[in-house]
Short mmCIF file of C-alpha atoms in Angstrom, two decimals:
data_model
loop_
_atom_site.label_atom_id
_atom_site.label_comp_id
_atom_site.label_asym_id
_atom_site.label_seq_id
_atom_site.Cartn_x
_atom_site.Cartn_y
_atom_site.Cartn_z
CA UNK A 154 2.92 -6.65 -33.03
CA UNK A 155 4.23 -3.20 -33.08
CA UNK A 156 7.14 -2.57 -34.85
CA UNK A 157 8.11 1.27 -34.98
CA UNK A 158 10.39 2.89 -37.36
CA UNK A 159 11.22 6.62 -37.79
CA UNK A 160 13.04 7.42 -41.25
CA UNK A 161 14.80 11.00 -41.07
CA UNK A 162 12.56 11.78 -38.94
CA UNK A 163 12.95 16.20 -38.67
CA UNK A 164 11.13 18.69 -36.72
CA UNK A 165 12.31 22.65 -37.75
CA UNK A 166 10.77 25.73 -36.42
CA UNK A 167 11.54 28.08 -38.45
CA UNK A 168 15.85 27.96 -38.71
CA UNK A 169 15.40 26.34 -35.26
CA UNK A 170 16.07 22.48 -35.68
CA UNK A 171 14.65 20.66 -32.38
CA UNK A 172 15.12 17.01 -34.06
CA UNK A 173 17.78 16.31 -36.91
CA UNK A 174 17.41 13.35 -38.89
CA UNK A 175 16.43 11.12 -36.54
CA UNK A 176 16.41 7.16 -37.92
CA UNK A 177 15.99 4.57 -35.93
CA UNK A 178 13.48 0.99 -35.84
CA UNK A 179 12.28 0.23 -32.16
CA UNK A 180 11.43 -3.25 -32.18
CA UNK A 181 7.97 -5.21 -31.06
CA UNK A 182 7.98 -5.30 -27.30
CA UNK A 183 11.11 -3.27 -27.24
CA UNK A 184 11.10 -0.74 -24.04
CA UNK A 185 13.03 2.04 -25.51
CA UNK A 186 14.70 5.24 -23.59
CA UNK A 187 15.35 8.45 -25.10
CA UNK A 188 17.68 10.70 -22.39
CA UNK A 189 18.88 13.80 -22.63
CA UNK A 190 18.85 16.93 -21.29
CA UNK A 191 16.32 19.31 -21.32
CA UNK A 192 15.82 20.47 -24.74
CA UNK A 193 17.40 17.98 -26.89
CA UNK A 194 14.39 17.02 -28.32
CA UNK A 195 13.45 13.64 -26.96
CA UNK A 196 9.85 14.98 -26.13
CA UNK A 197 9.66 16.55 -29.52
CA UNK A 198 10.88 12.95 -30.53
CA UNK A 199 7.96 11.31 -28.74
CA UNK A 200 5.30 14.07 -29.34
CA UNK A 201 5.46 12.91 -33.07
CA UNK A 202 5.28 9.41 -32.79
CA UNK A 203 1.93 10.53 -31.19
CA UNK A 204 0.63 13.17 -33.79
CA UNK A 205 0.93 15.78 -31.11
CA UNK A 206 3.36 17.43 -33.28
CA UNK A 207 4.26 17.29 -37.75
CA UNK A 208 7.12 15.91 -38.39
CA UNK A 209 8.94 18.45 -40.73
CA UNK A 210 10.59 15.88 -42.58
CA UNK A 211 10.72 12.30 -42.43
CA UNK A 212 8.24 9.41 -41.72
CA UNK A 213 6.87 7.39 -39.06
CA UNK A 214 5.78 3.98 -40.05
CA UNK A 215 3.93 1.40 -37.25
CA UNK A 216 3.83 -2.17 -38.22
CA UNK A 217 5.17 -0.83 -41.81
CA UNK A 218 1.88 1.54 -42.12
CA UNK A 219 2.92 5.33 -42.30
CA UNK A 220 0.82 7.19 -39.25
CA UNK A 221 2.42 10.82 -40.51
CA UNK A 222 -1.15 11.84 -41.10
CA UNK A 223 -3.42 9.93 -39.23
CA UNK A 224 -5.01 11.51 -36.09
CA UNK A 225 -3.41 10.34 -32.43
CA UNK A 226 -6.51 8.65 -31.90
CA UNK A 227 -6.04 6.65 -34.71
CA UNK A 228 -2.71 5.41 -33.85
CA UNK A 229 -3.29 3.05 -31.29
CA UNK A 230 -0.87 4.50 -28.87
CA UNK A 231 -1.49 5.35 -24.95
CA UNK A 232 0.53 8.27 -23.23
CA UNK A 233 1.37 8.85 -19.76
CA UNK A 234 2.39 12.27 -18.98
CA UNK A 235 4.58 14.13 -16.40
CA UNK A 236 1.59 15.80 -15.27
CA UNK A 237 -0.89 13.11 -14.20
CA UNK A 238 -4.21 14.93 -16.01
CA UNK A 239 -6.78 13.33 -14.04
CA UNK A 240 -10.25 14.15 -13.92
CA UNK A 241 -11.00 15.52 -10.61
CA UNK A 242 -14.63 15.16 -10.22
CA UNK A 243 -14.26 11.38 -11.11
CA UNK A 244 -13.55 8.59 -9.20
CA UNK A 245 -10.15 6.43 -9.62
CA UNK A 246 -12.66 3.99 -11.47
CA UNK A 247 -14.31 6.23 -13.39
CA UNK A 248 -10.59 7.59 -14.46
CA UNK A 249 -9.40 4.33 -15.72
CA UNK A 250 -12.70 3.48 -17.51
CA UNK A 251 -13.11 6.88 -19.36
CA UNK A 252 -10.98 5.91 -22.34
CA UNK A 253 -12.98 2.73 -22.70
CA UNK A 254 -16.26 5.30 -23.02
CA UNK A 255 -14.56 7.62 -25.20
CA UNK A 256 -13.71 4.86 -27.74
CA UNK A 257 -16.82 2.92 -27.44
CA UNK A 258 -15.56 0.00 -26.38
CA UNK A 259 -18.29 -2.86 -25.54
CA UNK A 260 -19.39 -1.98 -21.83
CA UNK A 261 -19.69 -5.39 -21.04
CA UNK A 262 -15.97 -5.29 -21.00
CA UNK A 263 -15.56 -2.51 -18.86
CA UNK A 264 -15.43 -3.47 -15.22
CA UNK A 265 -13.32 -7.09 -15.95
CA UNK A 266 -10.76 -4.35 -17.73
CA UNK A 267 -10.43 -1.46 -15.06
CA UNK A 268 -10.37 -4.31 -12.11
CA UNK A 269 -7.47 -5.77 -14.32
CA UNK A 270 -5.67 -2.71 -15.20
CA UNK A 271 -5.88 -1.64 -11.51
CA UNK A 272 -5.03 -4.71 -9.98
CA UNK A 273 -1.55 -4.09 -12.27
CA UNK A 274 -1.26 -0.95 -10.66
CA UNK A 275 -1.86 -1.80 -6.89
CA UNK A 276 -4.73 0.84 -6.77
CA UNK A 277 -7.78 -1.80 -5.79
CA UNK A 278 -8.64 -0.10 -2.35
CA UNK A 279 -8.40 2.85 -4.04
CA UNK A 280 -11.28 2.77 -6.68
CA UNK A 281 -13.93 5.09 -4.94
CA UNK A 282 -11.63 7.90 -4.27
CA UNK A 283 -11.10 11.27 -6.25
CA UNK A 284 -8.10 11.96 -7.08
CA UNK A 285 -7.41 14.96 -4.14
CA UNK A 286 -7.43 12.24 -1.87
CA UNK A 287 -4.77 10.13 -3.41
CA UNK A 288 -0.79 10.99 -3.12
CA UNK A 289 1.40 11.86 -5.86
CA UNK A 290 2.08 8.64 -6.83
CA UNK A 291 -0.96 6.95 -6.47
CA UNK A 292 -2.21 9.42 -8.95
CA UNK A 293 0.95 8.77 -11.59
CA UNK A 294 -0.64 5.02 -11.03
CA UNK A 295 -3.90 5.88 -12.28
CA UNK A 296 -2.27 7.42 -15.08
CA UNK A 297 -0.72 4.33 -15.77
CA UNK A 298 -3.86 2.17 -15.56
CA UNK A 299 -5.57 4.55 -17.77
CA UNK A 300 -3.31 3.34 -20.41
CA UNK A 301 -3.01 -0.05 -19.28
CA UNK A 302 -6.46 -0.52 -19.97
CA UNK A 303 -6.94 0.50 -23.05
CA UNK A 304 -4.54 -2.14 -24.26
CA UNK A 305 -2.87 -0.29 -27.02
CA UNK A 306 -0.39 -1.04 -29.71
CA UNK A 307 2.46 0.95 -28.27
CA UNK A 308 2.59 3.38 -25.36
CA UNK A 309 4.90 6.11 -24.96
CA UNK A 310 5.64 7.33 -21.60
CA UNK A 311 6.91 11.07 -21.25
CA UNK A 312 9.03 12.16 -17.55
CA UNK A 313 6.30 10.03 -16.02
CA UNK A 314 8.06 10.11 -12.64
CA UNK A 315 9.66 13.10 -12.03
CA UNK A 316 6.90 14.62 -9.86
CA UNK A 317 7.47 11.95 -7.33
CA UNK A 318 10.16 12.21 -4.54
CA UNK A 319 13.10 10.21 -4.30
CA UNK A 320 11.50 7.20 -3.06
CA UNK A 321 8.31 6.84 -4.88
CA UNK A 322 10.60 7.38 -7.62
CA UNK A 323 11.97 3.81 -7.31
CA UNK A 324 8.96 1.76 -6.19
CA UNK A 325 7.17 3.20 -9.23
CA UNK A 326 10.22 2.72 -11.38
CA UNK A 327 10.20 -1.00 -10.53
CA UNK A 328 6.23 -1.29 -10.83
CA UNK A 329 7.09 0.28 -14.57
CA UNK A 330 9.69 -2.25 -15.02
CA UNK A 331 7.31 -5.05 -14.04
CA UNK A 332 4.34 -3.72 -15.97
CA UNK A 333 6.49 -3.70 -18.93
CA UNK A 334 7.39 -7.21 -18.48
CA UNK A 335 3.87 -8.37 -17.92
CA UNK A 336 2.11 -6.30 -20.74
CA UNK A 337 4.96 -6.57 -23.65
CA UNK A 338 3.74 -3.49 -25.10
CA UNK A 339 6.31 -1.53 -27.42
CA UNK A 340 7.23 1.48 -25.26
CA UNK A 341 8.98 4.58 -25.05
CA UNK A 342 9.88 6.04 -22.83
CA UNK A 343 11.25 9.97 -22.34
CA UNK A 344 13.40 10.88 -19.30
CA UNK A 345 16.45 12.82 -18.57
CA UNK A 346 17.47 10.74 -15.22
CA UNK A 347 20.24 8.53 -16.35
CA UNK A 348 19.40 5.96 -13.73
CA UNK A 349 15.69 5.80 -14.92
CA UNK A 350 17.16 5.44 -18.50
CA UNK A 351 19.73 2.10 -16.75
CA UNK A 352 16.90 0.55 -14.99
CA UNK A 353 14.57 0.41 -17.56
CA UNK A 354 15.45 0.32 -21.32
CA UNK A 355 15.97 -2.60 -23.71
CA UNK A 356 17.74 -0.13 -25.42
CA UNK A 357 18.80 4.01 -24.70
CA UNK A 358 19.04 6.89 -27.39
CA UNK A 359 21.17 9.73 -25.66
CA UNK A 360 20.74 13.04 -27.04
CA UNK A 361 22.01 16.14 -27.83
CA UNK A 362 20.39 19.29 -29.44
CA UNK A 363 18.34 17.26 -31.65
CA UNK A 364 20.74 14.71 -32.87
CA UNK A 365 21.19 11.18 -31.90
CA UNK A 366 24.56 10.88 -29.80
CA UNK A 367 24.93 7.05 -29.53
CA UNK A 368 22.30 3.63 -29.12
CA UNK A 369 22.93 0.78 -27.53
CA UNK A 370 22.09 -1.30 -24.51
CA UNK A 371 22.38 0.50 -21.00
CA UNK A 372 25.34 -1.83 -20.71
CA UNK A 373 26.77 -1.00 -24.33
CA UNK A 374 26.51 2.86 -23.70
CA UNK A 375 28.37 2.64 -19.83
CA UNK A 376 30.88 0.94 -20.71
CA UNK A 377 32.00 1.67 -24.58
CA UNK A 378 30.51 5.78 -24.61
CA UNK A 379 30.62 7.08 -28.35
CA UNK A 380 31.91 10.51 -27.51
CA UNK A 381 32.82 12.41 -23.82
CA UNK A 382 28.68 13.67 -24.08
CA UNK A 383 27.73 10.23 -23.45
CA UNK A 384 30.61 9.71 -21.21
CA UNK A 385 29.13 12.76 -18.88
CA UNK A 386 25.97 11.94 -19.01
CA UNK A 387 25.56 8.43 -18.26
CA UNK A 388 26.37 7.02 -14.63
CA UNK A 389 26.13 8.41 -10.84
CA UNK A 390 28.48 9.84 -10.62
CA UNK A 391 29.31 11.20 -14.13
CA UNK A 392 32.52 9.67 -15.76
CA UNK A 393 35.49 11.84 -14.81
CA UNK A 394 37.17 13.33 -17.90
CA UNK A 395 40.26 15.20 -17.57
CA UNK A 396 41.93 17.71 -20.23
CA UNK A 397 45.96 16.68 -20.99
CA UNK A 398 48.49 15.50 -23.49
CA UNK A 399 49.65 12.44 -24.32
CA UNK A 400 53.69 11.48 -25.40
CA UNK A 401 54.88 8.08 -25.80
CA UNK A 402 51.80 6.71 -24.19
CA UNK A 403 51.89 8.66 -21.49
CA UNK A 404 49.04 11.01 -20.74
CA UNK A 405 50.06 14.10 -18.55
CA UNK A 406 47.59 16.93 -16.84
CA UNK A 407 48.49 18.55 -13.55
CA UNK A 408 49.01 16.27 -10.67
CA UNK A 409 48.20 13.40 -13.17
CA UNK A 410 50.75 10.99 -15.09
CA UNK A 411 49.17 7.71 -16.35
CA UNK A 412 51.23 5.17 -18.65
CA UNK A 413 50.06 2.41 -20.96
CA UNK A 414 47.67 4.96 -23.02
CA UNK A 415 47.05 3.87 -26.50
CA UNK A 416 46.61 7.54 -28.10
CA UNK A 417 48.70 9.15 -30.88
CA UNK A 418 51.16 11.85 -29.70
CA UNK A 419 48.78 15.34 -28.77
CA UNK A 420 46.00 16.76 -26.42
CA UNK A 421 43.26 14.22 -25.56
CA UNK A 422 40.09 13.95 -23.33
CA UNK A 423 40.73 10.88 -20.70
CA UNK A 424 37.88 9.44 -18.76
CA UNK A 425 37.90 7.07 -16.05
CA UNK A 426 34.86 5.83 -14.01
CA UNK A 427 34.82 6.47 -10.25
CA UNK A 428 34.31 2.53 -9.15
CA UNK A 429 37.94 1.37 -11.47
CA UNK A 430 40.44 3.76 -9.67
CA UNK A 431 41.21 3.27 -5.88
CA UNK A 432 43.07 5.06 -3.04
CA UNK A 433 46.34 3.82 -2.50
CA UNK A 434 49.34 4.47 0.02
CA UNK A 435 51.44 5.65 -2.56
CA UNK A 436 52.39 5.78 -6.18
CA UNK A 437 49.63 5.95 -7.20
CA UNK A 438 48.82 7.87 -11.06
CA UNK A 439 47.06 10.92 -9.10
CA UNK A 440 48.53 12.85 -6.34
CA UNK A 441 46.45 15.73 -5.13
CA UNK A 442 45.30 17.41 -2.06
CA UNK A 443 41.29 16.06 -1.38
CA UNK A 444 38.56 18.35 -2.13
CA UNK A 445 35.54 16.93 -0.64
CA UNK A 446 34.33 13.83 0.60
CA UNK A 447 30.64 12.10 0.97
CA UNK A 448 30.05 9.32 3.12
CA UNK A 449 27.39 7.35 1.24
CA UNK A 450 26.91 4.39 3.50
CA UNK A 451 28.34 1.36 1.89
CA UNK A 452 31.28 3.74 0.17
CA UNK A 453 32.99 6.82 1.10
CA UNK A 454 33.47 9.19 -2.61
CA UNK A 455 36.55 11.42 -2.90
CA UNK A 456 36.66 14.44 -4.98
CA UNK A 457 40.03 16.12 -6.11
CA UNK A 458 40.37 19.17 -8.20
CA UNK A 459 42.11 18.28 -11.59
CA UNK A 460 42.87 21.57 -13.43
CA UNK A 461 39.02 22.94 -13.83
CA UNK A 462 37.54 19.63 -13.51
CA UNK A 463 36.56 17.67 -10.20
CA UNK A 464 37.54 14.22 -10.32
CA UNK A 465 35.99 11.44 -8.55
CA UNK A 466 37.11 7.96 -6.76
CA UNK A 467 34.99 5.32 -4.67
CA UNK A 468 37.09 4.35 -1.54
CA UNK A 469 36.03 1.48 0.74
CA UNK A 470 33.15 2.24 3.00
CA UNK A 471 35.64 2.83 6.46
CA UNK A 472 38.41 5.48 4.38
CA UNK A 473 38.51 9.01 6.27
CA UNK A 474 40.61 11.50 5.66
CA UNK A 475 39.96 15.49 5.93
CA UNK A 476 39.88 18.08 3.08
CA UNK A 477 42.92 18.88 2.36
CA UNK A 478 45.07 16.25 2.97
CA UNK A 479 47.10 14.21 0.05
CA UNK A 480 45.87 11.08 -1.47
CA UNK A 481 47.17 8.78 -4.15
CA UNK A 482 44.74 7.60 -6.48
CA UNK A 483 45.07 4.42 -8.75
CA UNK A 484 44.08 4.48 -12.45
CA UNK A 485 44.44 1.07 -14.30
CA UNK A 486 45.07 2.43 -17.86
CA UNK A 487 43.30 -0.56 -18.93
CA UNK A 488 39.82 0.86 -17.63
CA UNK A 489 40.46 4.63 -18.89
CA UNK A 490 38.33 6.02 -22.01
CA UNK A 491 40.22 8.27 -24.67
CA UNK A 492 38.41 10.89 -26.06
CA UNK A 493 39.52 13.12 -29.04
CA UNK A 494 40.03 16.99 -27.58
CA UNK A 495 38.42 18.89 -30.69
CA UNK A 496 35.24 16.87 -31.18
CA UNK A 497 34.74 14.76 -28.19
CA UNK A 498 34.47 11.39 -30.11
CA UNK A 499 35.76 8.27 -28.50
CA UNK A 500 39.53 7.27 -29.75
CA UNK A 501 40.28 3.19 -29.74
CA UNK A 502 43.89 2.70 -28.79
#
């Protein structure tokens, strides 16, 4: 059982504010994302659950105890970091097993415990080896089984992937999500890839210069943003937003005229995703010259400049066309987002 909950929780350097008042209760077993950017504070976030950093304000309580001055090694949580901080003149065994020396733990137990934790990990034929003679991600894995094995209360994971390339990226995303599934271990989990954050989270916390921009479930947060931050931040690609005016339910920008929009009379913010617009023969809502194209495989993108801002579409897989040429774009005004123009925060029409 660990229950986590941060109350105000406030970090200040000096005037500098790197977390504002963040309150939130991360459940038992809950695997919980913070994204953002860099320098929004989700690592500062993190870092204090730990006792890395003081909280300025605020309190952290786990399983209703406040930790905000206990030692991290008297929290009962495990960390995996970006970089992988192995020992070099130990073995992979040795690595896994040093946390159960450091905290005394019976050494009967020891060898059932790495060759568990390890097994988890896939890293069995790898025991005798240092850690020069392993590859990136093997080495993230032994960071992982160091944790795994010292079968903590909650563990808190910060960037642990983004040293790996593309596609060690997603085979050790999925052995996270499986670990996580096996272990049940209240997690969280830092990161500011969006798809890492979609893959993985129970719930996401999106951030923004310290301050909490929405929660929800990765399925909450795509499709219902709380503000055009959100909205550009969360899916590949980004949500196209577009800068205009809206009269009579009709929202105008150059090259752009879609009806059916529930927004009061005056400049708005209006977002559509890539995947719920198509390219049509004609009549369509946008009608602009193309200015670039991917092929991707199993869909071909489109890209058209809409006053400053490019604005993308996902046509079927066989679409060509050169840059240049006209297309018509469909927007159902049933799958568009309305934003507010001033402060960015999501209008319900």
């Amino acid at each position: 059982m660990a229950e986590i909950q941060l109350r105000n929780l406030t970090k200040r350097w000096g005037s500098f504010v790197g977390v504002d008042k963040f309150d939130l209760t991360i459940r038992d077993r809950e695997f919980l994302v913070l994204l953002g950017p860099s320098g929004c504070g989700k690592t500062t976030t993190m870092r204090m659950v730990a006792g890395l950093e003081d909280a300025t304000e605020g309190e952290i309580l786990i399983d209703g105890k406040r930790v905000n001055d206990l030692d991290p090694k008297d929290r009962d949580v495990a960390m995996v970091f970006q970089s992988y901080a192995l020992y070099p003149n130990m073995n992979v065994y040795e690595n896994i097993r040093f946390p159960l020396r450091v905290r005394r733990i019976d050494p009967a137990t020891h060898d059932e415990r790495v060759r568990r934790a390890s097994a988890m990990v896939e890293l069995d034929d790898f025991l005798h080896r240092k850690p020069a003679e392993l590859s990136g991600g093997q080495r993230q894995r032994v960071a992982l089984a160091r944790a795994i094995v010292r079968e903590p209360n909650v563990f808190l994971m910060d960037e642990p992937l983004s040293n790996l390339d593309a596609k060690l990226r997603v085979s050790t995303r999925a052995q996270i999500k499986n670990l996580s599934h096996e272990l049940k271990v209240t997690t969280i989990y830092v990161t500011h890839d969006q798809i890492e954050a979609m893959t993985l989270a129970d719930r996401v916390v999106v951030m923004k210069k310290g301050v909490v921009q929405q929660v929800g479930s990765p399925t909450e947060i795509y499709d219902r943003p709380a503000n055009a931050f959100v909205a550009s931040f969360i899916g590949s690609p980004a949500m196209n937003l577009m800068s205009g005016q809206v009269t009579g339910g009709t929202f105008t920008a150059d090259r752009v005229a879609i009806d059916g929009v529930g927004a009061p009379d005056g400049p708005v913010t209006l977002g559509f995703r890539a995947e719920d617009a198509s390219v049509v023969e004609g009549g369509g809502q946008i009608n602009a010259p193309i200015y670039t194209m991917e092929l991707l495989g199993d869909a071909t993108m489109i890209a058209v400049r809409i006053g400053g801002a490019l604005v993308s579409v996902k046509a079927d897989k066989t679409y060509r066309a050169a840059i240049g040429d006209m297309v018509s774009v469909a927007v159902p005004s049933d799958h568009v987002h309305l934003f507010d123009a001033t402060t960015g925060e999501r209008i319900d029409g």
